[in-house]
């Protein structure tokens, strides 16, 4: 009797286990559905580092979901023009894009803060503000008004000040210069007398070559050398006071992101964080050799003078005051970033800056 009782109970238990297994399979399939998204980039594939951020996101999402969530990446112009990437996401034409928030300042100047504003945060403090400060929270409240949700997914570090066909020795030398420059930096250099132009990356070289523009800023040595700017402009200035730590964002259509399983949302956010870190590491590895190549090709490397930087700083403050007086979103987010910046640079000028300065002196003296 005991044996018969045992087997009867075992059979019942086995039936229950089989039923549980049968129920588990569709439950698992439900939690990890097959989903395919399209991502449009604002960058050409030839710029492998900045465009590569989109590919990093796609690869990590696919790997983390066993290929159940796939993101197809498209370069600028393949399905959407580079400077309309976020518009397409907002409209729901594509689910996602990899772009710079400040390309959309024409809609609202607040978009500029999402990438970089003149005399803003460096790359370290940018990450800190977005990840540990209020950056992501505040900007996503703003982006939501455009049907978007965004996570930082790349950074170039402080950029170069751009390529000029003539020397820029004084503030007056900016007068009449037609310059390709993005974001609110255009309004700042306009106060110095320049004529700002917003042109996609792939169109900068022919514009410089034809003389349609007199100057252009893009990113830094690695990308600038690949684009061949040294062939059509002799003077290369630094630093880009308008981009101390510019962010590349991954924007998702807000409704479509919120419809994803929670696990996929988390995977996508983690993939963006990896792309953010990896891009900066790549530029730090590639820029040293590139700047040597640029100089070897006859480029004249020049710093912006202190009077130019001071004039640009003062012009920037004027621009922010003008916008803040009319735009509550900008005022709220800008003031939060300024408060964060004050504390951040209070700390960075101690250990960080002192250590880096000492090590740079050793490098210049040939001791490294």
mmCIF file of C-alpha atoms in Angstrom:
data_model
loop_
_atom_site.group_PDB
_atom_site.id
_atom_site.type_symbol
_atom_site.label_atom_id
_atom_site.label_comp_id
_atom_site.label_asym_id
_atom_site.label_seq_id
_atom_site.Cartn_x
_atom_site.Cartn_y
_atom_site.Cartn_z
ATOM 1 C CA UNK A 1 0.000 0.000 0.000
ATOM 2 C CA UNK A 2 2.809 2.350 0.871
ATOM 3 C CA UNK A 3 4.459 1.751 -2.510
ATOM 4 C CA UNK A 4 1.171 2.244 -4.384
ATOM 5 C CA UNK A 5 0.546 5.438 -2.387
ATOM 6 C CA UNK A 6 4.044 6.695 -3.160
ATOM 7 C CA UNK A 7 3.732 6.158 -6.921
ATOM 8 C CA UNK A 8 0.251 7.689 -6.968
ATOM 9 C CA UNK A 9 1.576 10.811 -5.269
ATOM 10 C CA UNK A 10 4.591 10.860 -7.567
ATOM 11 C CA UNK A 11 2.329 10.643 -10.599
ATOM 12 C CA UNK A 12 0.211 13.521 -9.345
ATOM 13 C CA UNK A 13 3.331 15.547 -8.628
ATOM 14 C CA UNK A 14 4.676 14.704 -12.068
ATOM 15 C CA UNK A 15 1.458 15.848 -13.681
ATOM 16 C CA UNK A 16 1.738 19.114 -11.780
ATOM 17 C CA UNK A 17 5.347 19.569 -12.883
ATOM 18 C CA UNK A 18 4.414 18.908 -16.496
ATOM 19 C CA UNK A 19 1.593 21.418 -16.265
ATOM 20 C CA UNK A 20 3.942 23.975 -14.739
ATOM 21 C CA UNK A 21 6.422 23.367 -17.551
ATOM 22 C CA UNK A 22 3.692 23.784 -20.133
ATOM 23 C CA UNK A 23 2.620 27.032 -18.528
ATOM 24 C CA UNK A 24 6.187 28.319 -18.140
ATOM 25 C CA UNK A 25 7.088 28.186 -21.817
ATOM 26 C CA UNK A 26 4.533 30.712 -23.081
ATOM 27 C CA UNK A 27 5.081 32.845 -19.979
ATOM 28 C CA UNK A 28 8.787 33.079 -20.783
ATOM 29 C CA UNK A 29 8.019 33.776 -24.444
ATOM 30 C CA UNK A 30 5.653 36.522 -23.356
ATOM 31 C CA UNK A 31 8.300 38.206 -21.198
ATOM 32 C CA UNK A 32 10.914 38.039 -23.972
ATOM 33 C CA UNK A 33 8.956 38.749 -27.162
ATOM 34 C CA UNK A 34 10.554 39.129 -30.581
ATOM 35 C CA UNK A 35 10.835 42.854 -31.230
ATOM 36 C CA UNK A 36 12.637 44.700 -34.024
ATOM 37 C CA UNK A 37 13.304 48.426 -33.899
ATOM 38 C CA UNK A 38 14.899 50.804 -36.372
ATOM 39 C CA UNK A 39 17.493 53.345 -35.257
ATOM 40 C CA UNK A 40 18.487 56.243 -37.488
ATOM 41 C CA UNK A 41 21.794 57.994 -36.823
ATOM 42 C CA UNK A 42 22.734 61.599 -37.485
ATOM 43 C CA UNK A 43 26.211 60.464 -38.532
ATOM 44 C CA UNK A 44 27.747 58.754 -41.579
ATOM 45 C CA UNK A 45 29.262 55.283 -41.259
ATOM 46 C CA UNK A 46 32.671 56.678 -42.267
ATOM 47 C CA UNK A 47 32.847 58.336 -38.832
ATOM 48 C CA UNK A 48 33.179 54.957 -37.192
ATOM 49 C CA UNK A 49 33.614 56.195 -33.622
ATOM 50 C CA UNK A 50 30.636 58.503 -33.334
ATOM 51 C CA UNK A 51 28.425 56.369 -35.603
ATOM 52 C CA UNK A 52 29.750 53.315 -33.773
ATOM 53 C CA UNK A 53 27.831 54.335 -30.666
ATOM 54 C CA UNK A 54 24.614 53.267 -32.384
ATOM 55 C CA UNK A 55 26.145 49.922 -33.332
ATOM 56 C CA UNK A 56 27.331 49.408 -29.742
ATOM 57 C CA UNK A 57 23.767 49.869 -28.503
ATOM 58 C CA UNK A 58 22.351 47.413 -31.038
ATOM 59 C CA UNK A 59 24.983 44.741 -30.353
ATOM 60 C CA UNK A 60 24.546 44.901 -26.584
ATOM 61 C CA UNK A 61 20.765 44.809 -26.737
ATOM 62 C CA UNK A 62 20.808 41.772 -29.034
ATOM 63 C CA UNK A 63 23.366 39.927 -26.901
ATOM 64 C CA UNK A 64 21.528 40.603 -23.640
ATOM 65 C CA UNK A 65 18.184 39.385 -25.018
ATOM 66 C CA UNK A 66 19.455 36.335 -26.964
ATOM 67 C CA UNK A 67 18.508 38.102 -30.178
ATOM 68 C CA UNK A 68 14.885 38.609 -29.186
ATOM 69 C CA UNK A 69 15.185 42.406 -29.186
ATOM 70 C CA UNK A 70 17.026 43.598 -32.279
ATOM 71 C CA UNK A 71 17.796 47.156 -33.359
ATOM 72 C CA UNK A 72 18.607 47.826 -37.007
ATOM 73 C CA UNK A 73 20.982 50.799 -37.386
ATOM 74 C CA UNK A 74 20.921 53.199 -40.329
ATOM 75 C CA UNK A 75 23.424 55.933 -41.127
ATOM 76 C CA UNK A 76 22.440 59.543 -41.738
ATOM 77 C CA UNK A 77 20.454 59.859 -44.947
ATOM 78 C CA UNK A 78 19.752 56.162 -45.441
ATOM 79 C CA UNK A 79 16.171 56.430 -44.215
ATOM 80 C CA UNK A 80 16.091 59.860 -42.514
ATOM 81 C CA UNK A 81 18.229 63.000 -43.104
ATOM 82 C CA UNK A 82 20.845 63.393 -40.370
ATOM 83 C CA UNK A 83 19.449 66.567 -38.856
ATOM 84 C CA UNK A 84 15.877 65.227 -38.785
ATOM 85 C CA UNK A 85 16.564 62.063 -36.784
ATOM 86 C CA UNK A 86 14.773 63.137 -33.593
ATOM 87 C CA UNK A 87 11.855 64.496 -35.617
ATOM 88 C CA UNK A 88 11.335 61.048 -37.127
ATOM 89 C CA UNK A 89 11.372 59.443 -33.667
ATOM 90 C CA UNK A 90 8.958 61.998 -32.271
ATOM 91 C CA UNK A 91 6.591 61.318 -35.186
ATOM 92 C CA UNK A 92 6.883 57.545 -34.701
ATOM 93 C CA UNK A 93 8.384 57.005 -38.165
ATOM 94 C CA UNK A 94 11.256 55.141 -36.502
ATOM 95 C CA UNK A 95 11.478 53.944 -32.917
ATOM 96 C CA UNK A 96 14.884 55.348 -32.042
ATOM 97 C CA UNK A 97 17.749 57.617 -33.102
ATOM 98 C CA UNK A 98 21.344 58.416 -32.143
ATOM 99 C CA UNK A 99 21.872 62.150 -32.453
ATOM 100 C CA UNK A 100 22.848 65.393 -30.739
ATOM 101 C CA UNK A 101 20.079 67.126 -28.858
ATOM 102 C CA UNK A 102 21.366 70.566 -29.819
ATOM 103 C CA UNK A 103 20.595 69.966 -33.498
ATOM 104 C CA UNK A 104 17.001 70.847 -32.586
ATOM 105 C CA UNK A 105 17.499 74.265 -30.988
ATOM 106 C CA UNK A 106 15.305 75.685 -33.729
ATOM 107 C CA UNK A 107 12.368 74.005 -32.008
ATOM 108 C CA UNK A 108 13.395 75.081 -28.514
ATOM 109 C CA UNK A 109 16.778 76.327 -27.198
ATOM 110 C CA UNK A 110 16.390 73.938 -24.244
ATOM 111 C CA UNK A 111 17.476 71.132 -26.590
ATOM 112 C CA UNK A 112 20.982 72.630 -26.502
ATOM 113 C CA UNK A 113 21.488 71.768 -22.836
ATOM 114 C CA UNK A 114 21.049 68.087 -23.678
ATOM 115 C CA UNK A 115 24.297 68.109 -25.675
ATOM 116 C CA UNK A 116 26.453 71.015 -24.523
ATOM 117 C CA UNK A 117 26.263 74.748 -24.091
ATOM 118 C CA UNK A 118 29.147 77.217 -24.270
ATOM 119 C CA UNK A 119 31.248 77.127 -21.098
ATOM 120 C CA UNK A 120 29.192 74.234 -19.745
ATOM 121 C CA UNK A 121 30.383 71.013 -18.138
ATOM 122 C CA UNK A 122 33.404 68.922 -19.085
ATOM 123 C CA UNK A 123 32.914 65.229 -19.883
ATOM 124 C CA UNK A 124 33.414 63.998 -16.306
ATOM 125 C CA UNK A 125 30.969 66.489 -14.842
ATOM 126 C CA UNK A 126 28.530 65.926 -17.705
ATOM 127 C CA UNK A 127 28.320 62.234 -16.805
ATOM 128 C CA UNK A 128 27.953 63.092 -13.153
ATOM 129 C CA UNK A 129 25.140 65.572 -13.766
ATOM 130 C CA UNK A 130 23.221 63.167 -15.977
ATOM 131 C CA UNK A 131 23.758 60.035 -13.890
ATOM 132 C CA UNK A 132 23.875 61.373 -10.327
ATOM 133 C CA UNK A 133 22.468 64.868 -10.637
ATOM 134 C CA UNK A 134 19.179 65.992 -12.157
ATOM 135 C CA UNK A 135 20.263 66.001 -15.798
ATOM 136 C CA UNK A 136 18.439 62.921 -17.072
ATOM 137 C CA UNK A 137 15.354 63.570 -14.954
ATOM 138 C CA UNK A 138 14.902 67.217 -15.923
ATOM 139 C CA UNK A 139 15.683 66.775 -19.596
ATOM 140 C CA UNK A 140 13.357 63.798 -19.913
ATOM 141 C CA UNK A 141 10.578 65.918 -18.465
ATOM 142 C CA UNK A 142 11.301 68.376 -21.275
ATOM 143 C CA UNK A 143 11.789 65.723 -23.981
ATOM 144 C CA UNK A 144 8.431 64.190 -23.030
ATOM 145 C CA UNK A 145 6.731 67.328 -24.369
ATOM 146 C CA UNK A 146 8.084 66.267 -27.785
ATOM 147 C CA UNK A 147 7.138 62.613 -27.419
ATOM 148 C CA UNK A 148 10.706 61.569 -26.647
ATOM 149 C CA UNK A 149 12.680 59.889 -23.890
ATOM 150 C CA UNK A 150 16.474 60.096 -24.004
ATOM 151 C CA UNK A 151 19.547 58.512 -22.448
ATOM 152 C CA UNK A 152 23.126 59.634 -22.944
ATOM 153 C CA UNK A 153 24.921 57.311 -25.340
ATOM 154 C CA UNK A 154 28.229 58.905 -26.258
ATOM 155 C CA UNK A 155 30.624 61.738 -25.529
ATOM 156 C CA UNK A 156 33.591 63.143 -27.436
ATOM 157 C CA UNK A 157 35.244 65.023 -24.590
ATOM 158 C CA UNK A 158 36.178 68.667 -25.022
ATOM 159 C CA UNK A 159 36.266 69.368 -28.740
ATOM 160 C CA UNK A 160 38.560 71.403 -30.942
ATOM 161 C CA UNK A 161 37.661 74.999 -31.744
ATOM 162 C CA UNK A 162 37.445 74.411 -35.456
ATOM 163 C CA UNK A 163 39.016 75.028 -38.825
ATOM 164 C CA UNK A 164 39.491 78.542 -40.202
ATOM 165 C CA UNK A 165 40.635 79.730 -43.593
ATOM 166 C CA UNK A 166 42.207 82.796 -41.945
ATOM 167 C CA UNK A 167 43.831 83.568 -38.592
ATOM 168 C CA UNK A 168 41.636 84.509 -35.648
ATOM 169 C CA UNK A 169 43.852 86.655 -33.437
ATOM 170 C CA UNK A 170 41.300 89.071 -32.000
ATOM 171 C CA UNK A 171 37.577 89.233 -31.398
ATOM 172 C CA UNK A 172 37.252 91.523 -34.422
ATOM 173 C CA UNK A 173 38.579 88.745 -36.654
ATOM 174 C CA UNK A 174 35.275 86.911 -36.187
ATOM 175 C CA UNK A 175 33.391 89.663 -37.983
ATOM 176 C CA UNK A 176 31.751 88.390 -41.164
ATOM 177 C CA UNK A 177 33.146 84.850 -40.807
ATOM 178 C CA UNK A 178 30.591 82.318 -42.077
ATOM 179 C CA UNK A 179 31.034 79.437 -39.650
ATOM 180 C CA UNK A 180 29.435 76.020 -39.437
ATOM 181 C CA UNK A 181 28.636 75.678 -35.763
ATOM 182 C CA UNK A 182 25.868 73.883 -33.884
ATOM 183 C CA UNK A 183 23.622 74.635 -30.934
ATOM 184 C CA UNK A 184 23.614 77.851 -28.935
ATOM 185 C CA UNK A 185 27.264 78.388 -29.857
ATOM 186 C CA UNK A 186 25.903 79.910 -33.052
ATOM 187 C CA UNK A 187 24.187 82.662 -31.077
ATOM 188 C CA UNK A 188 27.373 83.272 -29.099
ATOM 189 C CA UNK A 189 29.711 83.618 -32.081
ATOM 190 C CA UNK A 190 27.044 85.753 -33.738
ATOM 191 C CA UNK A 191 27.490 88.239 -30.895
ATOM 192 C CA UNK A 192 31.211 88.234 -31.763
ATOM 193 C CA UNK A 193 30.369 89.100 -35.366
ATOM 194 C CA UNK A 194 30.382 85.676 -37.054
ATOM 195 C CA UNK A 195 27.581 84.349 -39.258
ATOM 196 C CA UNK A 196 26.570 80.892 -37.937
ATOM 197 C CA UNK A 197 25.552 78.069 -40.272
ATOM 198 C CA UNK A 198 24.089 74.683 -39.321
ATOM 199 C CA UNK A 199 25.373 72.030 -41.733
ATOM 200 C CA UNK A 200 25.407 68.244 -41.374
ATOM 201 C CA UNK A 201 28.812 66.615 -40.899
ATOM 202 C CA UNK A 202 28.955 65.086 -44.362
ATOM 203 C CA UNK A 203 28.420 68.487 -46.029
ATOM 204 C CA UNK A 204 31.131 70.429 -44.210
ATOM 205 C CA UNK A 205 34.087 69.563 -46.464
ATOM 206 C CA UNK A 206 32.494 70.634 -49.774
ATOM 207 C CA UNK A 207 31.190 73.808 -48.132
ATOM 208 C CA UNK A 208 34.692 74.718 -46.940
ATOM 209 C CA UNK A 209 36.236 73.716 -50.248
ATOM 210 C CA UNK A 210 33.842 75.884 -52.276
ATOM 211 C CA UNK A 211 34.130 78.821 -49.878
ATOM 212 C CA UNK A 212 30.446 78.673 -48.990
ATOM 213 C CA UNK A 213 31.664 78.853 -45.402
ATOM 214 C CA UNK A 214 34.900 80.299 -43.992
ATOM 215 C CA UNK A 215 35.194 78.116 -40.920
ATOM 216 C CA UNK A 216 33.757 74.988 -39.369
ATOM 217 C CA UNK A 217 33.816 73.089 -36.115
ATOM 218 C CA UNK A 218 33.089 69.385 -35.979
ATOM 219 C CA UNK A 219 34.520 67.135 -33.263
ATOM 220 C CA UNK A 220 38.252 66.648 -32.855
ATOM 221 C CA UNK A 221 41.422 65.310 -34.473
ATOM 222 C CA UNK A 222 40.309 61.751 -35.289
ATOM 223 C CA UNK A 223 37.056 62.652 -37.039
ATOM 224 C CA UNK A 224 38.383 65.904 -38.490
ATOM 225 C CA UNK A 225 41.342 64.138 -40.094
ATOM 226 C CA UNK A 226 39.069 61.472 -41.587
ATOM 227 C CA UNK A 227 36.919 64.205 -43.109
ATOM 228 C CA UNK A 228 40.002 65.874 -44.602
ATOM 229 C CA UNK A 229 39.424 69.384 -43.295
ATOM 230 C CA UNK A 230 43.183 70.016 -43.206
ATOM 231 C CA UNK A 231 43.092 70.073 -47.013
ATOM 232 C CA UNK A 232 40.725 73.039 -47.232
ATOM 233 C CA UNK A 233 41.475 75.137 -44.121
ATOM 234 C CA UNK A 234 44.921 75.896 -42.739
ATOM 235 C CA UNK A 235 44.265 77.054 -39.167
ATOM 236 C CA UNK A 236 43.049 74.660 -36.456
ATOM 237 C CA UNK A 237 42.002 76.308 -33.191
ATOM 238 C CA UNK A 238 41.343 75.029 -29.687
ATOM 239 C CA UNK A 239 39.462 74.594 -27.435
ATOM 240 C CA UNK A 240 35.800 74.479 -28.436
ATOM 241 C CA UNK A 241 34.593 76.664 -25.573
ATOM 242 C CA UNK A 242 31.084 75.739 -26.669
ATOM 243 C CA UNK A 243 31.566 71.978 -26.158
ATOM 244 C CA UNK A 244 33.381 70.953 -23.004
ATOM 245 C CA UNK A 245 31.752 67.528 -22.801
ATOM 246 C CA UNK A 246 29.177 67.145 -25.587
ATOM 247 C CA UNK A 247 26.678 64.312 -25.300
ATOM 248 C CA UNK A 248 25.293 62.129 -28.056
ATOM 249 C CA UNK A 249 21.807 60.991 -27.084
ATOM 250 C CA UNK A 250 19.810 57.889 -27.820
ATOM 251 C CA UNK A 251 16.263 59.157 -28.249
ATOM 252 C CA UNK A 252 13.349 56.736 -28.206
ATOM 253 C CA UNK A 253 9.738 57.370 -29.053
ATOM 254 C CA UNK A 254 8.342 57.691 -25.521
ATOM 255 C CA UNK A 255 5.184 55.640 -26.094
ATOM 256 C CA UNK A 256 7.087 52.852 -27.824
ATOM 257 C CA UNK A 257 9.765 52.751 -25.125
ATOM 258 C CA UNK A 258 7.156 52.522 -22.370
ATOM 259 C CA UNK A 259 5.438 49.677 -24.257
ATOM 260 C CA UNK A 260 8.614 47.556 -24.073
ATOM 261 C CA UNK A 261 8.895 44.856 -21.386
ATOM 262 C CA UNK A 262 10.607 46.287 -18.299
ATOM 263 C CA UNK A 263 13.568 43.966 -18.861
ATOM 264 C CA UNK A 264 14.060 45.346 -22.381
ATOM 265 C CA UNK A 265 13.874 48.909 -21.073
ATOM 266 C CA UNK A 266 16.634 48.112 -18.575
ATOM 267 C CA UNK A 267 18.769 46.390 -21.223
ATOM 268 C CA UNK A 268 18.420 49.387 -23.537
ATOM 269 C CA UNK A 269 19.430 51.834 -20.806
ATOM 270 C CA UNK A 270 22.477 49.705 -19.941
ATOM 271 C CA UNK A 271 23.453 49.507 -23.616
ATOM 272 C CA UNK A 272 23.324 53.306 -23.853
ATOM 273 C CA UNK A 273 25.556 53.601 -20.788
ATOM 274 C CA UNK A 274 28.107 51.283 -22.400
ATOM 275 C CA UNK A 275 28.043 53.273 -25.652
ATOM 276 C CA UNK A 276 28.607 56.445 -23.654
ATOM 277 C CA UNK A 277 31.709 55.084 -21.904
ATOM 278 C CA UNK A 278 33.089 53.280 -24.931
ATOM 279 C CA UNK A 279 32.925 56.279 -27.254
ATOM 280 C CA UNK A 280 34.972 58.445 -24.922
ATOM 281 C CA UNK A 281 37.561 55.689 -24.500
ATOM 282 C CA UNK A 282 37.889 55.364 -28.278
ATOM 283 C CA UNK A 283 38.399 59.082 -28.832
ATOM 284 C CA UNK A 284 41.016 59.282 -26.070
ATOM 285 C CA UNK A 285 42.876 56.427 -27.756
ATOM 286 C CA UNK A 286 42.587 57.742 -31.326
ATOM 287 C CA UNK A 287 43.014 61.513 -31.015
ATOM 288 C CA UNK A 288 46.733 61.554 -30.049
ATOM 289 C CA UNK A 289 47.883 59.931 -33.302
ATOM 290 C CA UNK A 290 45.394 61.954 -35.356
ATOM 291 C CA UNK A 291 46.600 65.328 -34.098
ATOM 292 C CA UNK A 292 50.152 64.372 -35.067
ATOM 293 C CA UNK A 293 48.964 63.482 -38.571
ATOM 294 C CA UNK A 294 47.120 66.781 -38.889
ATOM 295 C CA UNK A 295 50.177 68.829 -37.901
ATOM 296 C CA UNK A 296 52.413 66.727 -40.164
ATOM 297 C CA UNK A 297 50.187 67.744 -43.083
ATOM 298 C CA UNK A 298 51.009 71.421 -42.586
ATOM 299 C CA UNK A 299 48.163 72.546 -40.346
ATOM 300 C CA UNK A 300 48.821 75.496 -38.042
ATOM 301 C CA UNK A 301 47.627 74.692 -34.532
ATOM 302 C CA UNK A 302 46.564 77.715 -32.468
ATOM 303 C CA UNK A 303 44.820 78.365 -29.139
ATOM 304 C CA UNK A 304 42.044 80.922 -28.908
ATOM 305 C CA UNK A 305 43.433 83.931 -27.037
ATOM 306 C CA UNK A 306 42.298 84.776 -23.524
ATOM 307 C CA UNK A 307 40.547 87.981 -24.733
ATOM 308 C CA UNK A 308 38.560 85.870 -27.236
ATOM 309 C CA UNK A 309 37.594 83.368 -24.540
ATOM 310 C CA UNK A 310 36.595 86.157 -22.154
ATOM 311 C CA UNK A 311 34.489 87.880 -24.821
ATOM 312 C CA UNK A 312 32.814 84.570 -25.691
ATOM 313 C CA UNK A 313 32.167 83.823 -22.017
ATOM 314 C CA UNK A 314 30.487 87.191 -21.514
ATOM 315 C CA UNK A 315 28.469 86.762 -24.711
ATOM 316 C CA UNK A 316 27.335 83.333 -23.480
ATOM 317 C CA UNK A 317 26.045 84.798 -20.233
ATOM 318 C CA UNK A 318 24.055 87.348 -22.242
ATOM 319 C CA UNK A 319 22.532 84.596 -24.384
ATOM 320 C CA UNK A 320 21.492 82.560 -21.339
ATOM 321 C CA UNK A 321 19.914 85.586 -19.675
ATOM 322 C CA UNK A 322 17.972 86.424 -22.853
ATOM 323 C CA UNK A 323 16.650 82.876 -23.245
ATOM 324 C CA UNK A 324 15.886 82.393 -19.544
ATOM 325 C CA UNK A 325 13.744 85.529 -19.542
ATOM 326 C CA UNK A 326 11.428 83.943 -22.131
ATOM 327 C CA UNK A 327 11.751 80.176 -21.661
ATOM 328 C CA UNK A 328 10.874 78.487 -18.345
ATOM 329 C CA UNK A 329 12.140 75.055 -19.417
ATOM 330 C CA UNK A 330 15.543 76.469 -20.325
ATOM 331 C CA UNK A 331 15.764 78.562 -17.162
ATOM 332 C CA UNK A 332 14.907 75.633 -14.883
ATOM 333 C CA UNK A 333 17.373 73.169 -16.415
ATOM 334 C CA UNK A 334 20.138 75.711 -17.017
ATOM 335 C CA UNK A 335 20.068 76.945 -13.420
ATOM 336 C CA UNK A 336 20.239 73.382 -12.122
ATOM 337 C CA UNK A 337 23.294 72.701 -14.282
ATOM 338 C CA UNK A 338 24.989 75.926 -13.180
ATOM 339 C CA UNK A 339 24.551 75.022 -9.521
ATOM 340 C CA UNK A 340 26.030 71.581 -10.214
ATOM 341 C CA UNK A 341 28.908 73.140 -12.183
ATOM 342 C CA UNK A 342 29.885 75.487 -9.368
ATOM 343 C CA UNK A 343 30.284 72.618 -6.929
ATOM 344 C CA UNK A 344 31.925 70.356 -9.495
ATOM 345 C CA UNK A 345 34.677 72.780 -10.443
ATOM 346 C CA UNK A 346 35.268 73.655 -6.797
ATOM 347 C CA UNK A 347 36.359 70.047 -6.347
ATOM 348 C CA UNK A 348 38.032 69.405 -9.718
ATOM 349 C CA UNK A 349 40.439 72.334 -9.399
ATOM 350 C CA UNK A 350 41.974 70.699 -6.335
ATOM 351 C CA UNK A 351 43.180 67.119 -6.786
ATOM 352 C CA UNK A 352 42.154 66.522 -10.416
ATOM 353 C CA UNK A 353 43.463 69.695 -12.026
ATOM 354 C CA UNK A 354 46.616 69.826 -9.899
ATOM 355 C CA UNK A 355 47.523 66.233 -10.703
ATOM 356 C CA UNK A 356 46.837 66.609 -14.441
ATOM 357 C CA UNK A 357 48.827 69.852 -14.615
ATOM 358 C CA UNK A 358 51.838 68.247 -12.963
ATOM 359 C CA UNK A 359 51.710 65.225 -15.277
ATOM 360 C CA UNK A 360 51.378 67.422 -18.375
ATOM 361 C CA UNK A 361 54.497 69.349 -17.327
ATOM 362 C CA UNK A 362 56.373 66.048 -17.039
ATOM 363 C CA UNK A 363 55.167 65.080 -20.502
ATOM 364 C CA UNK A 364 56.309 68.377 -22.003
ATOM 365 C CA UNK A 365 59.704 67.973 -20.334
ATOM 366 C CA UNK A 366 60.113 64.526 -21.872
ATOM 367 C CA UNK A 367 60.101 62.715 -18.541
ATOM 368 C CA UNK A 368 57.227 60.314 -19.211
#
